[in-house]
Amino acid sequence: MRKLLFAVSTALAVGLVAPVTATASSPQQDLEEFRAYFYNKFPNVPKNDFINGVYSIDKDSRVQWENMEEFPVYEDSVAKGEELFNTPFANGKTYADCLKGGGIGTRQMYPYFDSDTGSIVTLEESINKCRTDNGEKPLKYKKGPIAEISAYIAFTSRGNKFNIKIPDDERALAQYEQGKKQYYMKRGQLNLSCADCHYTNSGSQARSEILSPSLGHVTGFPVFRHQKWGELGTLHRRLGGCNANIRAKPFKAQGDEYKALEYFLSYMSNGLEVNGPSSRK
Amino acid sequence: MNIRLISSAASVVALLGVFASPVVFSASHGDMLAEGQRLAFDRKLGNCLTCHMIAGGDSAGNLGPPLIAMKARFPDKKVLRAQIWDSNVKNPASAMPPFGRHNILTEKQIDLVTDYIHSL
């Protein structure tokens, strides 16, 4: 009996540690395992509903949130984003001229791997590249105009399915692996990983906060957080917040670390619909 | 800079003085437990309530098991202290912060928290 218990607990421990060290699995295998874990953990959640973050798994806050979404607070921001998107730069060019596919309806392809430069390109970075290529100053990455433009592009992409590609290129795979490592690695004085809170313990409560599943984590960004921000913020702003909470030094918004992490997280949401921007309590 | 150093050295001495003074030795067992509870509940210190239900604590989370009947589960107080000092020894994947190993709490604070938790 004792032996049996011991064997079971070792198996459990190995199971928990496995995703950290398993590098042999392909992104496609990772994705299947990742989804299956959440489908299995939350069997009553319709598969596309994971795009709604914590509201996909918590009935009580779901009702309040649905009321919130009826008169979306981010409406003004989307309108501002549209205006910014359509306002020509000093040289007469617009975002539509320089963003891939004209920008509209393209949220689902970000971030992508650029085989010319070997780097990951996010939507916010593309917006700024558009600006600097046309002689404008770059925008700050966490909030304000960049979040508004990003919100507008997300809004025009609603319903499109995330389709992140990891081409058969060592450099792309290396960044995917880097993002995956970030996700499973314990960090900070409190020694927690993203996976500790949003995978293994998703659905549990930290104080009164129910921890959202990582499946669908990126689909609703940028988000308008009522209590904490009172405004719209980008995904990288949110990642910085989660890192600060565990007393880890946040990485730079749009730095290599969060770009790789976004690549991993977005790939894990492949097949789910874009529903940004969204409101959060 | 120097002044800071001196004054922090002075406060360490003062603190040591307090701990060594008869006031603390005569502090009741109850006061010590109350201090342990304060450390365990404080959001900037133990913040155990983030993850554990503890009698008398508000808005507790449930990442970890409720902390009840601790003497039955931890007849040896040293084992309890070890769990709080570094949960990763027993379970490398534990989501519980290693309060001692990562200097989240001081050794003295861990003693106080251990005594309090053991009393539950």
Tab-separated table of C-alpha atoms in Angstrom:
chain	number	residue	atom	x	y	z
A	1	MET	CA	0.000	0.000	0.000
A	2	ARG	CA	2.735	2.372	1.038
A	3	LYS	CA	4.691	1.440	-2.048
A	4	LEU	CA	1.680	2.059	-4.229
A	5	LEU	CA	1.121	5.497	-2.792
A	6	PHE	CA	4.740	6.345	-3.287
A	7	ALA	CA	4.638	5.199	-6.898
A	8	VAL	CA	1.557	7.283	-7.552
A	9	SER	CA	3.037	10.391	-6.027
A	10	THR	CA	6.274	9.990	-7.980
A	11	ALA	CA	4.284	9.638	-11.155
A	12	LEU	CA	2.410	12.798	-10.266
A	13	ALA	CA	5.567	14.695	-9.555
A	14	VAL	CA	7.123	13.557	-12.802
A	15	GLY	CA	3.959	14.499	-14.634
A	16	LEU	CA	4.094	17.986	-13.203
A	17	VAL	CA	7.702	18.525	-14.039
A	18	ALA	CA	7.586	16.950	-17.471
A	19	PRO	CA	6.410	19.972	-19.502
A	20	VAL	CA	9.376	21.996	-18.246
A	21	THR	CA	12.022	19.652	-19.459
A	22	ALA	CA	10.308	18.029	-22.423
A	23	THR	CA	11.840	19.713	-25.412
A	24	ALA	CA	11.539	16.745	-27.701
A	25	SER	CA	7.838	17.339	-28.401
A	26	SER	CA	6.856	19.296	-31.480
A	27	PRO	CA	4.776	22.477	-31.190
A	28	GLN	CA	1.842	20.574	-32.673
A	29	GLN	CA	2.140	17.880	-29.996
A	30	ASP	CA	2.419	20.540	-27.303
A	31	LEU	CA	-0.715	22.216	-28.596
A	32	GLU	CA	-2.698	19.019	-28.551
A	33	GLU	CA	-1.603	18.211	-25.019
A	34	PHE	CA	-2.251	21.767	-23.843
A	35	ARG	CA	-5.795	21.899	-25.208
A	36	ALA	CA	-6.618	18.394	-24.034
A	37	TYR	CA	-5.543	19.355	-20.511
A	38	PHE	CA	-8.004	22.249	-20.346
A	39	TYR	CA	-10.837	20.440	-22.170
A	40	ASN	CA	-10.452	17.680	-19.642
A	41	LYS	CA	-10.206	20.014	-16.660
A	42	PHE	CA	-13.221	22.091	-17.693
A	43	PRO	CA	-15.454	19.615	-19.529
A	44	ASN	CA	-18.487	21.915	-19.410
A	45	VAL	CA	-16.850	24.840	-21.150
A	46	PRO	CA	-17.677	24.949	-24.881
A	47	LYS	CA	-14.370	24.852	-26.753
A	48	ASN	CA	-14.475	28.328	-28.257
A	49	ASP	CA	-15.574	29.831	-24.949
A	50	PHE	CA	-12.031	29.731	-23.572
A	51	ILE	CA	-11.585	33.058	-25.382
A	52	ASN	CA	-13.467	34.659	-22.486
A	53	GLY	CA	-10.763	34.172	-19.898
A	54	VAL	CA	-11.910	33.669	-16.337
A	55	TYR	CA	-15.520	34.286	-17.409
A	56	SER	CA	-15.464	31.035	-19.358
A	57	ILE	CA	-15.130	29.081	-16.119
A	58	ASP	CA	-16.864	31.242	-13.498
A	59	LYS	CA	-20.650	31.515	-13.739
A	60	ASP	CA	-21.011	34.258	-11.117
A	61	SER	CA	-18.703	36.814	-12.638
A	62	ARG	CA	-19.865	35.769	-16.106
A	63	VAL	CA	-23.258	37.417	-15.608
A	64	GLN	CA	-21.757	40.718	-14.458
A	65	TRP	CA	-19.306	40.608	-17.312
A	66	GLU	CA	-22.002	40.001	-19.910
A	67	ASN	CA	-23.811	43.088	-18.618
A	68	MET	CA	-20.551	45.011	-18.866
A	69	GLU	CA	-20.035	43.913	-22.465
A	70	GLU	CA	-23.507	45.174	-23.458
A	71	PHE	CA	-22.302	48.743	-23.202
A	72	PRO	CA	-18.632	48.159	-23.822
A	73	VAL	CA	-16.365	50.681	-22.161
A	74	TYR	CA	-13.793	50.178	-24.852
A	75	GLU	CA	-16.112	51.514	-27.559
A	76	ASP	CA	-14.538	54.977	-27.417
A	77	SER	CA	-11.080	53.474	-27.602
A	78	VAL	CA	-11.980	51.502	-30.713
A	79	ALA	CA	-13.354	54.686	-32.271
A	80	LYS	CA	-10.156	56.550	-31.405
A	81	GLY	CA	-8.145	53.666	-32.805
A	82	GLU	CA	-10.088	53.824	-36.051
A	83	GLU	CA	-9.454	57.528	-36.329
A	84	LEU	CA	-5.734	57.077	-35.657
A	85	PHE	CA	-5.610	54.203	-38.107
A	86	ASN	CA	-7.122	56.324	-40.851
A	87	THR	CA	-5.162	59.506	-40.208
A	88	PRO	CA	-2.350	59.769	-42.752
A	89	PHE	CA	1.247	60.318	-41.597
A	90	ALA	CA	2.979	63.573	-42.536
A	91	ASN	CA	4.163	61.935	-45.736
A	92	GLY	CA	0.609	61.054	-46.749
A	93	LYS	CA	0.979	57.272	-46.192
A	94	THR	CA	-1.324	55.392	-43.809
A	95	TYR	CA	-1.143	52.305	-41.613
A	96	ALA	CA	-3.146	50.447	-44.248
A	97	ASP	CA	-0.332	51.077	-46.712
A	98	CYS	CA	2.325	49.457	-44.591
A	99	LEU	CA	0.726	46.820	-42.359
A	100	LYS	CA	0.597	43.269	-43.697
A	101	GLY	CA	-2.663	42.652	-45.510
A	102	GLY	CA	-3.671	46.268	-44.998
A	103	GLY	CA	-4.120	45.802	-41.247
A	104	ILE	CA	-7.904	45.360	-41.182
A	105	GLY	CA	-8.958	41.871	-40.155
A	106	THR	CA	-5.403	40.663	-39.524
A	107	ARG	CA	-5.155	40.292	-35.732
A	108	GLN	CA	-5.185	36.468	-35.914
A	109	MET	CA	-1.841	36.227	-37.713
A	110	TYR	CA	0.158	38.014	-35.003
A	111	PRO	CA	2.750	37.393	-33.814
A	112	TYR	CA	4.434	35.876	-36.836
A	113	PHE	CA	7.944	34.733	-37.609
A	114	ASP	CA	9.716	36.893	-40.184
A	115	SER	CA	12.139	34.713	-42.112
A	116	ASP	CA	14.019	37.740	-43.492
A	117	THR	CA	15.045	39.035	-40.082
A	118	GLY	CA	14.707	35.791	-38.130
A	119	SER	CA	12.614	37.525	-35.487
A	120	ILE	CA	9.100	37.409	-34.096
A	121	VAL	CA	6.886	40.314	-35.107
A	122	THR	CA	3.965	41.402	-32.942
A	123	LEU	CA	1.069	43.614	-33.967
A	124	GLU	CA	2.164	46.480	-31.722
A	125	GLU	CA	5.677	46.325	-33.114
A	126	SER	CA	4.330	46.401	-36.662
A	127	ILE	CA	2.304	49.491	-35.828
A	128	ASN	CA	5.432	51.227	-34.590
A	129	LYS	CA	7.531	50.028	-37.507
A	130	CYS	CA	4.940	51.560	-39.805
A	131	ARG	CA	5.381	54.816	-37.976
A	132	THR	CA	9.168	54.908	-37.921
A	133	ASP	CA	9.418	53.745	-41.550
A	134	ASN	CA	7.303	56.749	-42.429
A	135	GLY	CA	9.237	59.249	-40.381
A	136	GLU	CA	6.931	59.311	-37.343
A	137	LYS	CA	7.901	58.841	-33.712
A	138	PRO	CA	7.224	55.396	-32.187
A	139	LEU	CA	4.433	55.085	-29.623
A	140	LYS	CA	4.804	53.769	-26.065
A	141	TYR	CA	3.979	50.091	-25.896
A	142	LYS	CA	1.744	49.482	-22.887
A	143	LYS	CA	-1.258	51.788	-23.227
A	144	GLY	CA	-2.668	54.839	-24.980
A	145	PRO	CA	-2.728	55.243	-28.779
A	146	ILE	CA	-0.953	51.961	-29.513
A	147	ALA	CA	-3.531	50.038	-27.486
A	148	GLU	CA	-6.298	51.928	-29.306
A	149	ILE	CA	-4.975	51.116	-32.761
A	150	SER	CA	-4.405	47.515	-31.703
A	151	ALA	CA	-7.984	47.432	-30.334
A	152	TYR	CA	-9.365	48.710	-33.616
A	153	ILE	CA	-7.474	46.095	-35.611
A	154	ALA	CA	-8.631	43.383	-33.203
A	155	PHE	CA	-12.199	44.649	-33.485
A	156	THR	CA	-12.098	44.380	-37.283
A	157	SER	CA	-10.791	40.813	-36.891
A	158	ARG	CA	-13.410	39.492	-34.477
A	159	GLY	CA	-14.468	35.980	-35.311
A	160	ASN	CA	-11.329	35.221	-37.310
A	161	LYS	CA	-9.463	32.242	-35.938
A	162	PHE	CA	-5.954	32.480	-34.546
A	163	ASN	CA	-3.570	30.995	-37.011
A	164	ILE	CA	-0.021	31.289	-35.715
A	165	LYS	CA	2.575	29.521	-37.802
A	166	ILE	CA	5.832	28.026	-36.639
A	167	PRO	CA	7.657	27.440	-39.872
A	168	ASP	CA	10.215	24.681	-40.190
A	169	ASP	CA	13.051	27.053	-39.423
A	170	GLU	CA	15.467	26.580	-36.542
A	171	ARG	CA	15.194	30.228	-35.587
A	172	ALA	CA	11.411	30.102	-35.303
A	173	LEU	CA	11.519	26.913	-33.271
A	174	ALA	CA	14.148	28.368	-30.970
A	175	GLN	CA	11.878	31.292	-30.140
A	176	TYR	CA	8.926	29.029	-29.615
A	177	GLU	CA	11.025	26.947	-27.202
A	178	GLN	CA	12.180	30.122	-25.474
A	179	GLY	CA	8.547	31.199	-24.983
A	180	LYS	CA	7.612	27.773	-23.718
A	181	LYS	CA	10.474	27.894	-21.234
A	182	GLN	CA	9.311	31.299	-20.019
A	183	TYR	CA	5.869	29.868	-19.454
A	184	TYR	CA	6.960	26.933	-17.320
A	185	MET	CA	9.885	28.557	-15.527
A	186	LYS	CA	9.516	29.589	-11.888
A	187	ARG	CA	10.511	33.191	-11.340
A	188	GLY	CA	10.669	35.909	-8.760
A	189	GLN	CA	10.900	35.931	-5.004
A	190	LEU	CA	7.613	34.026	-4.835
A	191	ASN	CA	9.027	31.383	-7.185
A	192	LEU	CA	5.974	30.912	-9.409
A	193	SER	CA	5.599	30.146	-13.091
A	194	CYS	CA	2.814	31.205	-15.437
A	195	ALA	CA	1.921	27.522	-15.537
A	196	ASP	CA	1.647	27.307	-11.732
A	197	CYS	CA	-1.215	29.793	-11.798
A	198	HIS	CA	-2.793	29.455	-15.238
A	199	TYR	CA	-2.268	25.752	-16.009
A	200	THR	CA	-1.838	23.508	-12.967
A	201	ASN	CA	-3.962	25.676	-10.681
A	202	SER	CA	-6.274	27.272	-13.241
A	203	GLY	CA	-9.781	27.369	-11.826
A	204	SER	CA	-8.465	27.580	-8.260
A	205	GLN	CA	-8.588	30.742	-6.228
A	206	ALA	CA	-5.692	32.937	-5.184
A	207	ARG	CA	-7.387	34.971	-2.441
A	208	SER	CA	-10.682	35.806	-4.172
A	209	GLU	CA	-9.277	35.756	-7.727
A	210	ILE	CA	-10.163	32.757	-9.827
A	211	LEU	CA	-7.197	31.886	-12.018
A	212	SER	CA	-8.002	31.869	-15.729
A	213	PRO	CA	-6.875	29.046	-18.011
A	214	SER	CA	-4.070	29.924	-20.436
A	215	LEU	CA	-5.992	28.414	-23.306
A	216	GLY	CA	-7.405	31.513	-25.016
A	217	HIS	CA	-5.296	33.891	-22.929
A	218	VAL	CA	-4.351	36.196	-25.766
A	219	THR	CA	-7.518	36.300	-27.867
A	220	GLY	CA	-9.213	39.210	-26.100
A	221	PHE	CA	-6.329	41.655	-25.979
A	222	PRO	CA	-5.998	44.547	-25.624
A	223	VAL	CA	-8.238	44.599	-22.555
A	224	PHE	CA	-9.894	47.348	-20.566
A	225	ARG	CA	-9.404	46.568	-16.872
A	226	HIS	CA	-11.910	48.511	-14.817
A	227	GLN	CA	-10.462	48.256	-11.339
A	228	LYS	CA	-6.729	48.059	-11.858
A	229	TRP	CA	-6.211	50.237	-14.929
A	230	GLY	CA	-9.417	52.107	-15.689
A	231	GLU	CA	-8.202	52.062	-19.277
A	232	LEU	CA	-7.054	49.870	-22.094
A	233	GLY	CA	-3.752	48.005	-21.897
A	234	THR	CA	-1.756	45.679	-24.117
A	235	LEU	CA	-0.890	42.038	-23.509
A	236	HIS	CA	2.677	42.896	-22.569
A	237	ARG	CA	1.426	45.326	-19.939
A	238	ARG	CA	-0.577	42.440	-18.441
A	239	LEU	CA	2.391	40.076	-18.509
A	240	GLY	CA	4.438	42.689	-16.683
A	241	GLY	CA	1.707	42.895	-14.041
A	242	CYS	CA	1.669	39.139	-13.478
A	243	ASN	CA	5.445	39.125	-13.140
A	244	ALA	CA	5.418	42.023	-10.694
A	245	ASN	CA	2.841	40.183	-8.578
A	246	ILE	CA	5.269	37.346	-7.987
A	247	ARG	CA	8.006	39.888	-7.218
A	248	ALA	CA	9.889	39.185	-10.422
A	249	LYS	CA	11.305	42.057	-12.405
A	250	PRO	CA	8.980	42.506	-15.388
A	251	PHE	CA	10.658	42.224	-18.775
A	252	LYS	CA	10.459	45.096	-21.231
A	253	ALA	CA	7.249	45.388	-23.236
A	254	GLN	CA	8.106	44.135	-26.747
A	255	GLY	CA	11.465	42.816	-25.552
A	256	ASP	CA	12.616	39.384	-26.720
A	257	GLU	CA	11.268	37.596	-23.617
A	258	TYR	CA	7.642	38.698	-23.864
A	259	LYS	CA	7.660	38.397	-27.655
A	260	ALA	CA	8.712	34.760	-27.350
A	261	LEU	CA	6.145	34.206	-24.601
A	262	GLU	CA	3.439	35.777	-26.763
A	263	TYR	CA	4.478	33.527	-29.654
A	264	PHE	CA	4.062	30.451	-27.458
A	265	LEU	CA	0.792	31.606	-25.854
A	266	SER	CA	-0.730	32.613	-29.184
A	267	TYR	CA	0.234	29.354	-30.822
A	268	MET	CA	-1.498	27.604	-27.910
A	269	SER	CA	-4.667	29.540	-28.827
A	270	ASN	CA	-4.655	28.499	-32.462
A	271	GLY	CA	-8.137	27.808	-33.785
A	272	LEU	CA	-9.800	30.103	-31.229
A	273	GLU	CA	-11.565	33.276	-32.345
A	274	VAL	CA	-10.261	36.798	-31.994
A	275	ASN	CA	-12.543	38.653	-29.561
A	276	GLY	CA	-10.495	41.695	-28.629
A	277	PRO	CA	-10.796	44.185	-27.262
A	278	SER	CA	-12.453	42.919	-24.085
A	279	SER	CA	-13.410	44.260	-20.709
A	280	ARG	CA	-12.204	42.804	-17.457
A	281	LYS	CA	-13.294	43.639	-13.953
B	1	MET	CA	24.871	56.679	3.328
B	2	ASN	CA	27.005	56.304	6.417
B	3	ILE	CA	24.256	57.644	8.570
B	4	ARG	CA	21.838	55.120	7.077
B	5	LEU	CA	24.267	52.345	7.746
B	6	ILE	CA	24.802	53.411	11.297
B	7	SER	CA	21.148	53.866	11.993
B	8	SER	CA	20.243	50.497	10.494
B	9	ALA	CA	23.015	48.885	12.510
B	10	ALA	CA	21.634	50.651	15.522
B	11	SER	CA	18.153	49.391	14.861
B	12	VAL	CA	19.439	45.859	14.492
B	13	VAL	CA	21.061	46.198	17.880
B	14	ALA	CA	17.857	47.677	19.229
B	15	LEU	CA	15.876	44.812	17.798
B	16	LEU	CA	18.233	42.252	19.227
B	17	GLY	CA	17.901	44.074	22.487
B	18	VAL	CA	14.163	43.781	22.357
B	19	PHE	CA	14.263	40.103	21.587
B	20	ALA	CA	16.709	39.481	24.368
B	21	SER	CA	14.815	41.561	26.860
B	22	PRO	CA	12.680	40.012	29.571
B	23	VAL	CA	9.631	41.696	28.012
B	24	VAL	CA	9.615	39.145	25.237
B	25	PHE	CA	10.412	36.229	27.480
B	26	SER	CA	7.451	37.132	29.571
B	27	ALA	CA	5.211	37.712	26.536
B	28	SER	CA	2.418	35.207	26.793
B	29	HIS	CA	2.157	32.253	24.497
B	30	GLY	CA	-1.021	33.887	23.205
B	31	ASP	CA	0.826	37.040	22.157
B	32	MET	CA	3.334	34.977	20.203
B	33	LEU	CA	0.563	33.124	18.433
B	34	ALA	CA	-1.154	36.429	17.645
B	35	GLU	CA	2.084	37.703	16.140
B	36	GLY	CA	2.397	34.478	14.104
B	37	GLN	CA	-1.124	34.977	12.834
B	38	ARG	CA	-0.422	38.569	11.892
B	39	LEU	CA	2.642	37.472	9.894
B	40	ALA	CA	0.705	34.647	8.218
B	41	PHE	CA	-2.200	36.899	7.198
B	42	ASP	CA	-0.272	40.031	6.174
B	43	ARG	CA	-0.413	40.390	2.383
B	44	LYS	CA	3.165	41.664	2.253
B	45	LEU	CA	4.593	38.930	4.493
B	46	GLY	CA	3.298	35.358	4.750
B	47	ASN	CA	0.109	35.997	2.822
B	48	CYS	CA	-0.736	32.330	3.402
B	49	LEU	CA	-4.413	33.169	2.880
B	50	THR	CA	-3.731	33.634	-0.827
B	51	CYS	CA	-3.627	29.870	-1.073
B	52	HIS	CA	-4.869	28.372	2.200
B	53	MET	CA	-8.075	28.515	4.157
B	54	ILE	CA	-7.175	29.352	7.760
B	55	ALA	CA	-9.733	29.753	10.547
B	56	GLY	CA	-10.305	33.455	11.221
B	57	GLY	CA	-8.888	34.633	7.887
B	58	ASP	CA	-10.898	36.452	5.207
B	59	SER	CA	-11.048	35.911	1.450
B	60	ALA	CA	-8.868	32.836	1.456
B	61	GLY	CA	-7.836	31.087	-1.738
B	62	ASN	CA	-7.642	27.346	-2.347
B	63	LEU	CA	-4.483	26.590	-4.313
B	64	GLY	CA	-3.272	24.685	-1.273
B	65	PRO	CA	-5.088	22.519	1.300
B	66	PRO	CA	-6.960	24.128	4.227
B	67	LEU	CA	-4.657	24.491	7.209
B	68	ILE	CA	-6.595	22.586	9.851
B	69	ALA	CA	-5.785	19.833	12.361
B	70	MET	CA	-2.125	20.631	11.915
B	71	LYS	CA	-0.866	18.716	14.954
B	72	ALA	CA	-2.414	15.556	13.587
B	73	ARG	CA	-0.887	16.086	10.165
B	74	PHE	CA	2.441	17.355	11.453
B	75	PRO	CA	3.196	15.647	14.766
B	76	ASP	CA	6.784	16.825	14.323
B	77	LYS	CA	6.867	20.613	14.212
B	78	LYS	CA	10.227	20.520	12.428
B	79	VAL	CA	8.582	18.920	9.399
B	80	LEU	CA	6.039	21.724	9.315
B	81	ARG	CA	8.777	24.331	9.540
B	82	ALA	CA	10.649	22.634	6.708
B	83	GLN	CA	7.541	22.797	4.492
B	84	ILE	CA	7.273	26.532	5.107
B	85	TRP	CA	11.002	27.157	4.752
B	86	ASP	CA	11.250	25.427	1.351
B	87	SER	CA	8.233	23.596	-0.059
B	88	ASN	CA	10.284	22.568	-3.094
B	89	VAL	CA	12.303	20.028	-1.134
B	90	LYS	CA	9.268	17.782	-0.807
B	91	ASN	CA	7.686	18.761	-4.111
B	92	PRO	CA	9.951	20.451	-6.672
B	93	ALA	CA	6.889	21.588	-8.622
B	94	SER	CA	5.123	23.042	-5.562
B	95	ALA	CA	3.320	26.314	-6.157
B	96	MET	CA	4.072	27.317	-2.571
B	97	PRO	CA	6.753	30.009	-2.273
B	98	PRO	CA	9.931	28.908	-0.435
B	99	PHE	CA	9.593	31.401	2.410
B	100	GLY	CA	12.994	30.706	3.963
B	101	ARG	CA	15.101	29.852	0.935
B	102	HIS	CA	13.929	32.991	-0.888
B	103	ASN	CA	14.141	35.234	2.181
B	104	ILE	CA	10.474	36.111	2.058
B	105	LEU	CA	10.330	35.748	5.831
B	106	THR	CA	13.173	35.871	8.364
B	107	GLU	CA	14.088	32.798	10.411
B	108	LYS	CA	12.450	34.383	13.443
B	109	GLN	CA	9.277	35.132	11.479
B	110	ILE	CA	9.197	31.542	10.222
B	111	ASP	CA	9.445	30.286	13.804
B	112	LEU	CA	6.500	32.459	14.797
B	113	VAL	CA	4.414	31.405	11.776
B	114	THR	CA	5.270	27.742	12.382
B	115	ASP	CA	4.139	27.945	16.020
B	116	TYR	CA	0.918	29.625	14.978
B	117	ILE	CA	0.137	27.198	12.131
B	118	HIS	CA	0.955	24.255	14.412
B	119	SER	CA	-1.639	25.530	16.880
B	120	LEU	CA	-4.445	25.302	14.300
